[in-house]
Amino acid sequence: ILNVEQSPQSLHVQEGDSTNFTCSFPSSNFYALHWYRWETAKSPEALFVMTLNGDEKKKGRISATLNTKEGYSYLYIKGSQPEDSATYLCAFASTDKLIFGTGTRLQVFP
Amino acid sequence: DSGVTQTPKHLITATGQRVTLRCSPRSGDLSVYWYQQSLDQGLQFLIQYYNGEERAKGNILERFSAQQFPDLHSELNLSSLELGDSALYFCASSRGDVPSSYEQYFGPGTRLTVT
C-alpha cells in the first residue's frame, strides 16, 4: 500500500510569518508529485505538478521543492497572509492514479 | 471557478436507495476522475474515464459504477446505499490520460448524506 504522509497536520501562524510543511512519499516508481490548495467550502485547486528530482517551482509567495531520491517535497509560504489559510494537499502520482495525503491545515491570524 | 460542474450540490437519501451524481469536465479535458472524501479521510480515488473509456480503477465498491458519455460528461451511480457512503464526492478533469503529467481541476463536489 502506497503511503503519502504530510506534516504537520495543522499549523497556526501570524500574518507575515514564513512557514513550510512536508510531504513524504515512496521513493520508488516515482512519476510526479502534485500540490493542491483547498480552501474551506471550496474545491481543491492545483498549485504545482513536479516531476524532476531537484525541481523547484514558484507561484507568487508559494514555492515547492522536490527530492525524489529520499521521497519528500517541501512547500514554503513566504510572508503568510490570512488569505493563505487553507488545507494544502500533496498527491503522489503512481502509474494510474493520484494518492493524496491528508493535508496540512494552515491558519494565518491577522 | 475551475470550469468543472457537478450536480446536485447536496443529496439526502435513505439507506438502500440509488443515486446518480453528474459531472461536466472543463472544455477540452478528456479525463474525468471521481473521488470520495469521507470524514477524517483523505481524498480517495474511485475511478477514471478517458474519452469515454474506463482508464483506471481505485477503491471503488462493486455497488458503485460510473460511465462517461460521448459529450464527455460523466455520471457516478451509487446503489444499495449504506450510512457509510455519506461523503463528499468530487469529480476532477484533466487534459490527458495520465494522472502524473497533468494537473487536475476539481468541481465543487456533491455532498451525499445517507440517513
PDB file of C-alpha atoms in Angstrom:
ATOM      1  CA  ILE A   1       0.000   0.000   0.000  1.00  0.00           C
ATOM      2  CA  LEU A   2       1.466   3.329  -1.042  1.00  0.00           C
ATOM      3  CA  ASN A   3       1.520   5.879   1.744  1.00  0.00           C
ATOM      4  CA  VAL A   4       1.673   9.640   1.424  1.00  0.00           C
ATOM      5  CA  GLU A   5       2.223  11.500   4.676  1.00  0.00           C
ATOM      6  CA  GLN A   6       2.033  15.183   5.395  1.00  0.00           C
ATOM      7  CA  SER A   7       3.288  17.049   8.406  1.00  0.00           C
ATOM      8  CA  PRO A   8       2.375  18.867  10.439  1.00  0.00           C
ATOM      9  CA  GLN A   9      -1.324  18.065  10.486  1.00  0.00           C
ATOM     10  CA  SER A  10      -2.122  21.685  11.302  1.00  0.00           C
ATOM     11  CA  LEU A  11      -0.278  24.934  11.704  1.00  0.00           C
ATOM     12  CA  HIS A  12      -1.222  28.311  13.176  1.00  0.00           C
ATOM     13  CA  VAL A  13       0.946  31.285  12.261  1.00  0.00           C
ATOM     14  CA  GLN A  14       0.820  35.066  12.492  1.00  0.00           C
ATOM     15  CA  GLU A  15       0.433  37.240   9.436  1.00  0.00           C
ATOM     16  CA  GLY A  16       3.858  37.935   7.986  1.00  0.00           C
ATOM     17  CA  ASP A  17       5.435  34.698   9.238  1.00  0.00           C
ATOM     18  CA  SER A  18       7.007  32.369   6.736  1.00  0.00           C
ATOM     19  CA  THR A  19       6.093  28.729   7.011  1.00  0.00           C
ATOM     20  CA  ASN A  20       6.802  25.371   5.456  1.00  0.00           C
ATOM     21  CA  PHE A  21       5.416  21.872   5.525  1.00  0.00           C
ATOM     22  CA  THR A  22       6.424  18.458   4.331  1.00  0.00           C
ATOM     23  CA  CYS A  23       5.062  15.744   2.100  1.00  0.00           C
ATOM     24  CA  SER A  24       6.682  12.278   2.284  1.00  0.00           C
ATOM     25  CA  PHE A  25       6.077   9.689  -0.390  1.00  0.00           C
ATOM     26  CA  PRO A  26       7.541   6.407  -1.678  1.00  0.00           C
ATOM     27  CA  SER A  27      10.886   7.000  -3.367  1.00  0.00           C
ATOM     28  CA  SER A  28      10.451   4.161  -5.850  1.00  0.00           C
ATOM     29  CA  ASN A  29       8.328   4.220  -9.013  1.00  0.00           C
ATOM     30  CA  PHE A  30       8.055   7.978  -8.897  1.00  0.00           C
ATOM     31  CA  TYR A  31       6.104   9.693 -11.668  1.00  0.00           C
ATOM     32  CA  ALA A  32       5.093  13.062 -10.251  1.00  0.00           C
ATOM     33  CA  LEU A  33       4.132  14.950  -7.122  1.00  0.00           C
ATOM     34  CA  HIS A  34       1.179  17.322  -7.116  1.00  0.00           C
ATOM     35  CA  TRP A  35       0.372  20.114  -4.651  1.00  0.00           C
ATOM     36  CA  TYR A  36      -3.172  21.418  -4.210  1.00  0.00           C
ATOM     37  CA  ARG A  37      -4.639  24.206  -2.115  1.00  0.00           C
ATOM     38  CA  TRP A  38      -8.058  23.575  -0.611  1.00  0.00           C
ATOM     39  CA  GLU A  39      -9.956  26.454   0.979  1.00  0.00           C
ATOM     40  CA  THR A  40     -12.885  25.724   3.268  1.00  0.00           C
ATOM     41  CA  ALA A  41     -16.183  25.310   1.393  1.00  0.00           C
ATOM     42  CA  LYS A  42     -14.372  25.314  -1.952  1.00  0.00           C
ATOM     43  CA  SER A  43     -12.722  22.609  -4.032  1.00  0.00           C
ATOM     44  CA  PRO A  44      -9.021  21.721  -4.324  1.00  0.00           C
ATOM     45  CA  GLU A  45      -7.057  23.951  -6.660  1.00  0.00           C
ATOM     46  CA  ALA A  46      -3.824  22.882  -8.344  1.00  0.00           C
ATOM     47  CA  LEU A  47      -0.638  24.668  -7.284  1.00  0.00           C
ATOM     48  CA  PHE A  48       2.195  22.638  -8.779  1.00  0.00           C
ATOM     49  CA  VAL A  49       2.967  19.451 -10.675  1.00  0.00           C
ATOM     50  CA  MET A  50       6.570  18.409 -10.045  1.00  0.00           C
ATOM     51  CA  THR A  51       8.304  15.665 -11.957  1.00  0.00           C
ATOM     52  CA  LEU A  52      12.092  16.042 -11.753  1.00  0.00           C
ATOM     53  CA  ASN A  53      14.384  15.460  -8.800  1.00  0.00           C
ATOM     54  CA  GLY A  54      15.639  18.833  -7.614  1.00  0.00           C
ATOM     55  CA  ASP A  55      12.649  20.586  -9.201  1.00  0.00           C
ATOM     56  CA  GLU A  56      11.750  23.898  -7.663  1.00  0.00           C
ATOM     57  CA  LYS A  57       8.512  25.688  -8.547  1.00  0.00           C
ATOM     58  CA  LYS A  58       7.190  29.085  -7.529  1.00  0.00           C
ATOM     59  CA  LYS A  59       3.848  30.860  -7.697  1.00  0.00           C
ATOM     60  CA  GLY A  60       3.867  34.263  -6.018  1.00  0.00           C
ATOM     61  CA  ARG A  61       4.812  33.780  -2.365  1.00  0.00           C
ATOM     62  CA  ILE A  62       4.416  29.992  -2.538  1.00  0.00           C
ATOM     63  CA  SER A  63       7.227  27.715  -3.642  1.00  0.00           C
ATOM     64  CA  ALA A  64       7.929  23.987  -3.548  1.00  0.00           C
ATOM     65  CA  THR A  65      10.958  21.745  -3.782  1.00  0.00           C
ATOM     66  CA  LEU A  66      11.224  18.071  -4.656  1.00  0.00           C
ATOM     67  CA  ASN A  67      13.624  15.301  -3.627  1.00  0.00           C
ATOM     68  CA  THR A  68      12.628  12.075  -5.344  1.00  0.00           C
ATOM     69  CA  LYS A  69      15.635  10.078  -4.105  1.00  0.00           C
ATOM     70  CA  GLU A  70      14.652  10.469  -0.469  1.00  0.00           C
ATOM     71  CA  GLY A  71      10.928  10.822  -1.107  1.00  0.00           C
ATOM     72  CA  TYR A  72       9.943  14.248   0.155  1.00  0.00           C
ATOM     73  CA  SER A  73       8.706  17.610  -1.006  1.00  0.00           C
ATOM     74  CA  TYR A  74       8.559  20.896   0.894  1.00  0.00           C
ATOM     75  CA  LEU A  75       6.012  23.646   0.386  1.00  0.00           C
ATOM     76  CA  TYR A  76       7.058  27.125   1.542  1.00  0.00           C
ATOM     77  CA  ILE A  77       4.902  30.186   2.028  1.00  0.00           C
ATOM     78  CA  LYS A  78       6.773  33.448   2.451  1.00  0.00           C
ATOM     79  CA  GLY A  79       5.130  36.219   4.473  1.00  0.00           C
ATOM     80  CA  SER A  80       1.864  34.352   5.156  1.00  0.00           C
ATOM     81  CA  GLN A  81      -1.371  36.281   4.726  1.00  0.00           C
ATOM     82  CA  PRO A  82      -4.837  35.473   6.139  1.00  0.00           C
ATOM     83  CA  GLU A  83      -5.963  34.553   2.617  1.00  0.00           C
ATOM     84  CA  ASP A  84      -3.351  31.754   2.622  1.00  0.00           C
ATOM     85  CA  SER A  85      -5.451  29.957   5.233  1.00  0.00           C
ATOM     86  CA  ALA A  86      -6.375  26.626   3.651  1.00  0.00           C
ATOM     87  CA  THR A  87      -5.539  22.947   3.668  1.00  0.00           C
ATOM     88  CA  TYR A  88      -2.547  22.117   1.494  1.00  0.00           C
ATOM     89  CA  LEU A  89      -2.658  18.657  -0.064  1.00  0.00           C
ATOM     90  CA  CYS A  90       0.084  16.773  -1.769  1.00  0.00           C
ATOM     91  CA  ALA A  91      -0.580  13.821  -4.076  1.00  0.00           C
ATOM     92  CA  PHE A  92       1.835  11.158  -5.273  1.00  0.00           C
ATOM     93  CA  ALA A  93       1.215  10.142  -8.860  1.00  0.00           C
ATOM     94  CA  SER A  94       1.544   6.425  -9.441  1.00  0.00           C
ATOM     95  CA  THR A  95       1.078   4.855 -12.862  1.00  0.00           C
ATOM     96  CA  ASP A  96      -2.661   5.200 -12.859  1.00  0.00           C
ATOM     97  CA  LYS A  97      -3.838   7.442 -10.040  1.00  0.00           C
ATOM     98  CA  LEU A  98      -3.093  10.195  -7.563  1.00  0.00           C
ATOM     99  CA  ILE A  99      -2.671   9.137  -3.938  1.00  0.00           C
ATOM    100  CA  PHE A 100      -3.448  12.066  -1.680  1.00  0.00           C
ATOM    101  CA  GLY A 101      -2.077  12.835   1.733  1.00  0.00           C
ATOM    102  CA  THR A 102      -4.475  14.026   4.417  1.00  0.00           C
ATOM    103  CA  GLY A 103      -3.169  17.577   4.173  1.00  0.00           C
ATOM    104  CA  THR A 104      -1.691  20.302   6.336  1.00  0.00           C
ATOM    105  CA  ARG A 105      -4.290  22.738   7.603  1.00  0.00           C
ATOM    106  CA  LEU A 106      -2.815  26.232   7.755  1.00  0.00           C
ATOM    107  CA  GLN A 107      -4.442  29.057   9.665  1.00  0.00           C
ATOM    108  CA  VAL A 108      -2.937  32.550   9.404  1.00  0.00           C
ATOM    109  CA  PHE A 109      -4.015  35.037  12.069  1.00  0.00           C
ATOM    110  CA  PRO A 110      -4.000  38.789  11.337  1.00  0.00           C
TER     111      PRO A 110
ATOM    112  CA  ASP B   1     -14.162  28.737 -10.903  1.00  0.00           C
ATOM    113  CA  SER B   2     -12.409  25.623 -12.237  1.00  0.00           C
ATOM    114  CA  GLY B   3     -14.799  25.129 -15.160  1.00  0.00           C
ATOM    115  CA  VAL B   4     -15.875  21.728 -13.830  1.00  0.00           C
ATOM    116  CA  THR B   5     -19.524  21.473 -12.852  1.00  0.00           C
ATOM    117  CA  GLN B   6     -21.188  18.941 -10.611  1.00  0.00           C
ATOM    118  CA  THR B   7     -24.832  18.367  -9.800  1.00  0.00           C
ATOM    119  CA  PRO B   8     -26.509  18.154  -7.450  1.00  0.00           C
ATOM    120  CA  LYS B   9     -24.710  20.100  -4.761  1.00  0.00           C
ATOM    121  CA  HIS B  10     -26.427  18.270  -1.943  1.00  0.00           C
ATOM    122  CA  LEU B  11     -28.279  14.978  -1.822  1.00  0.00           C
ATOM    123  CA  ILE B  12     -30.075  13.402   1.109  1.00  0.00           C
ATOM    124  CA  THR B  13     -31.393   9.895   0.667  1.00  0.00           C
ATOM    125  CA  ALA B  14     -32.221   6.772   2.620  1.00  0.00           C
ATOM    126  CA  THR B  15     -30.297   3.541   3.026  1.00  0.00           C
ATOM    127  CA  GLY B  16     -30.890   1.062   0.239  1.00  0.00           C
ATOM    128  CA  GLN B  17     -31.593   3.744  -2.339  1.00  0.00           C
ATOM    129  CA  ARG B  18     -29.737   4.524  -5.561  1.00  0.00           C
ATOM    130  CA  VAL B  19     -28.460   7.945  -6.663  1.00  0.00           C
ATOM    131  CA  THR B  20     -26.679   9.401  -9.679  1.00  0.00           C
ATOM    132  CA  LEU B  21     -24.097  12.149  -9.460  1.00  0.00           C
ATOM    133  CA  ARG B  22     -23.261  14.113 -12.563  1.00  0.00           C
ATOM    134  CA  CYS B  23     -20.093  15.864 -13.689  1.00  0.00           C
ATOM    135  CA  SER B  24     -19.220  18.008 -16.698  1.00  0.00           C
ATOM    136  CA  PRO B  25     -15.485  18.452 -17.277  1.00  0.00           C
ATOM    137  CA  ARG B  26     -13.683  21.623 -18.340  1.00  0.00           C
ATOM    138  CA  SER B  27     -13.927  22.375 -22.010  1.00  0.00           C
ATOM    139  CA  GLY B  28     -11.233  20.402 -23.839  1.00  0.00           C
ATOM    140  CA  ASP B  29     -10.491  17.990 -20.986  1.00  0.00           C
ATOM    141  CA  LEU B  30     -10.874  14.330 -21.884  1.00  0.00           C
ATOM    142  CA  SER B  31     -10.262  12.733 -18.489  1.00  0.00           C
ATOM    143  CA  VAL B  32     -12.728  12.632 -15.636  1.00  0.00           C
ATOM    144  CA  TYR B  33     -11.771  11.358 -12.194  1.00  0.00           C
ATOM    145  CA  TRP B  34     -14.110  10.582  -9.304  1.00  0.00           C
ATOM    146  CA  TYR B  35     -13.009  10.930  -5.672  1.00  0.00           C
ATOM    147  CA  GLN B  36     -14.644  10.299  -2.324  1.00  0.00           C
ATOM    148  CA  GLN B  37     -13.874  12.388   0.751  1.00  0.00           C
ATOM    149  CA  SER B  38     -15.181  10.823   3.947  1.00  0.00           C
ATOM    150  CA  LEU B  39     -14.876  12.250   7.438  1.00  0.00           C
ATOM    151  CA  ASP B  40     -11.250  12.188   8.620  1.00  0.00           C
ATOM    152  CA  GLN B  41     -10.045  10.568   5.420  1.00  0.00           C
ATOM    153  CA  GLY B  42      -8.078  11.978   2.552  1.00  0.00           C
ATOM    154  CA  LEU B  43      -9.376  12.145  -0.961  1.00  0.00           C
ATOM    155  CA  GLN B  44      -9.818   8.564  -2.149  1.00  0.00           C
ATOM    156  CA  PHE B  45      -9.601   7.883  -5.860  1.00  0.00           C
ATOM    157  CA  LEU B  46     -12.548   5.884  -7.184  1.00  0.00           C
ATOM    158  CA  ILE B  47     -12.331   5.707 -10.963  1.00  0.00           C
ATOM    159  CA  GLN B  48     -11.037   7.482 -14.072  1.00  0.00           C
ATOM    160  CA  TYR B  49     -12.504   7.740 -17.539  1.00  0.00           C
ATOM    161  CA  TYR B  50     -10.657   9.000 -20.566  1.00  0.00           C
ATOM    162  CA  ASN B  51     -12.516   9.885 -23.743  1.00  0.00           C
ATOM    163  CA  GLY B  52     -15.379   7.555 -22.933  1.00  0.00           C
ATOM    164  CA  GLU B  53     -13.370   4.581 -21.734  1.00  0.00           C
ATOM    165  CA  GLU B  54     -12.563   3.409 -18.245  1.00  0.00           C
ATOM    166  CA  ARG B  55      -8.853   4.036 -17.689  1.00  0.00           C
ATOM    167  CA  ALA B  56      -8.135   3.279 -14.044  1.00  0.00           C
ATOM    168  CA  LYS B  57      -9.925   1.964 -11.009  1.00  0.00           C
ATOM    169  CA  GLY B  58      -9.245   2.735  -7.392  1.00  0.00           C
ATOM    170  CA  ASN B  59     -11.101   1.828  -4.234  1.00  0.00           C
ATOM    171  CA  ILE B  60     -14.498   1.734  -5.864  1.00  0.00           C
ATOM    172  CA  LEU B  61     -17.103  -0.564  -4.346  1.00  0.00           C
ATOM    173  CA  GLU B  62     -18.999  -3.010  -6.543  1.00  0.00           C
ATOM    174  CA  ARG B  63     -22.209  -1.144  -5.644  1.00  0.00           C
ATOM    175  CA  PHE B  64     -20.783   1.905  -7.398  1.00  0.00           C
ATOM    176  CA  SER B  65     -20.401   2.333 -11.132  1.00  0.00           C
ATOM    177  CA  ALA B  66     -19.593   5.143 -13.499  1.00  0.00           C
ATOM    178  CA  GLN B  67     -19.624   5.990 -17.152  1.00  0.00           C
ATOM    179  CA  GLN B  68     -18.505   8.771 -19.468  1.00  0.00           C
ATOM    180  CA  PHE B  69     -20.745   9.776 -22.330  1.00  0.00           C
ATOM    181  CA  PRO B  70     -19.847  10.904 -25.879  1.00  0.00           C
ATOM    182  CA  ASP B  71     -20.189  14.556 -24.820  1.00  0.00           C
ATOM    183  CA  LEU B  72     -17.604  13.727 -22.106  1.00  0.00           C
ATOM    184  CA  HIS B  73     -19.839  14.331 -19.125  1.00  0.00           C
ATOM    185  CA  SER B  74     -19.708  11.579 -16.551  1.00  0.00           C
ATOM    186  CA  GLU B  75     -22.096  10.019 -14.078  1.00  0.00           C
ATOM    187  CA  LEU B  76     -21.337   8.147 -10.887  1.00  0.00           C
ATOM    188  CA  ASN B  77     -24.046   5.731  -9.816  1.00  0.00           C
ATOM    189  CA  LEU B  78     -24.228   4.660  -6.190  1.00  0.00           C
ATOM    190  CA  SER B  79     -26.658   1.877  -5.323  1.00  0.00           C
ATOM    191  CA  SER B  80     -27.806  -0.023  -2.224  1.00  0.00           C
ATOM    192  CA  LEU B  81     -26.641   2.958  -0.242  1.00  0.00           C
ATOM    193  CA  GLU B  82     -25.319   2.498   3.281  1.00  0.00           C
ATOM    194  CA  LEU B  83     -24.759   5.035   6.051  1.00  0.00           C
ATOM    195  CA  GLY B  84     -21.024   4.776   5.444  1.00  0.00           C
ATOM    196  CA  ASP B  85     -21.426   6.070   1.899  1.00  0.00           C
ATOM    197  CA  SER B  86     -22.169   9.530   3.277  1.00  0.00           C
ATOM    198  CA  ALA B  87     -19.341  11.668   1.976  1.00  0.00           C
ATOM    199  CA  LEU B  88     -18.315  14.487  -0.311  1.00  0.00           C
ATOM    200  CA  TYR B  89     -17.904  13.229  -3.867  1.00  0.00           C
ATOM    201  CA  PHE B  90     -15.660  15.229  -6.168  1.00  0.00           C
ATOM    202  CA  CYS B  91     -15.067  14.917  -9.810  1.00  0.00           C
ATOM    203  CA  ALA B  92     -11.990  16.355 -11.450  1.00  0.00           C
ATOM    204  CA  SER B  93     -10.941  16.710 -15.043  1.00  0.00           C
ATOM    205  CA  SER B  94      -7.630  16.966 -16.837  1.00  0.00           C
ATOM    206  CA  ARG B  95      -6.375  17.260 -20.379  1.00  0.00           C
ATOM    207  CA  GLY B  96      -4.534  13.979 -20.757  1.00  0.00           C
ATOM    208  CA  ASP B  97      -4.957  10.376 -19.800  1.00  0.00           C
ATOM    209  CA  VAL B  98      -2.001  10.065 -17.440  1.00  0.00           C
ATOM    210  CA  PRO B  99      -2.630  11.476 -13.955  1.00  0.00           C
ATOM    211  CA  SER B 100       1.034  12.145 -13.311  1.00  0.00           C
ATOM    212  CA  SER B 101       1.577  14.671 -16.048  1.00  0.00           C
ATOM    213  CA  TYR B 102      -1.474  16.901 -15.817  1.00  0.00           C
ATOM    214  CA  GLU B 103      -2.933  18.935 -13.024  1.00  0.00           C
ATOM    215  CA  GLN B 104      -6.496  18.132 -12.173  1.00  0.00           C
ATOM    216  CA  TYR B 105      -9.316  20.648 -11.969  1.00  0.00           C
ATOM    217  CA  PHE B 106     -11.879  19.879  -9.310  1.00  0.00           C
ATOM    218  CA  GLY B 107     -15.588  20.506  -9.355  1.00  0.00           C
ATOM    219  CA  PRO B 108     -17.446  21.924  -6.346  1.00  0.00           C
ATOM    220  CA  GLY B 109     -18.433  18.458  -5.106  1.00  0.00           C
ATOM    221  CA  THR B 110     -21.674  16.724  -4.212  1.00  0.00           C
ATOM    222  CA  ARG B 111     -22.393  16.259  -0.508  1.00  0.00           C
ATOM    223  CA  LEU B 112     -24.235  12.935  -0.093  1.00  0.00           C
ATOM    224  CA  THR B 113     -25.984  12.191   3.172  1.00  0.00           C
ATOM    225  CA  VAL B 114     -27.476   8.741   3.658  1.00  0.00           C
ATOM    226  CA  THR B 115     -29.980   8.523   6.523  1.00  0.00           C
TER     227      THR B 115
END
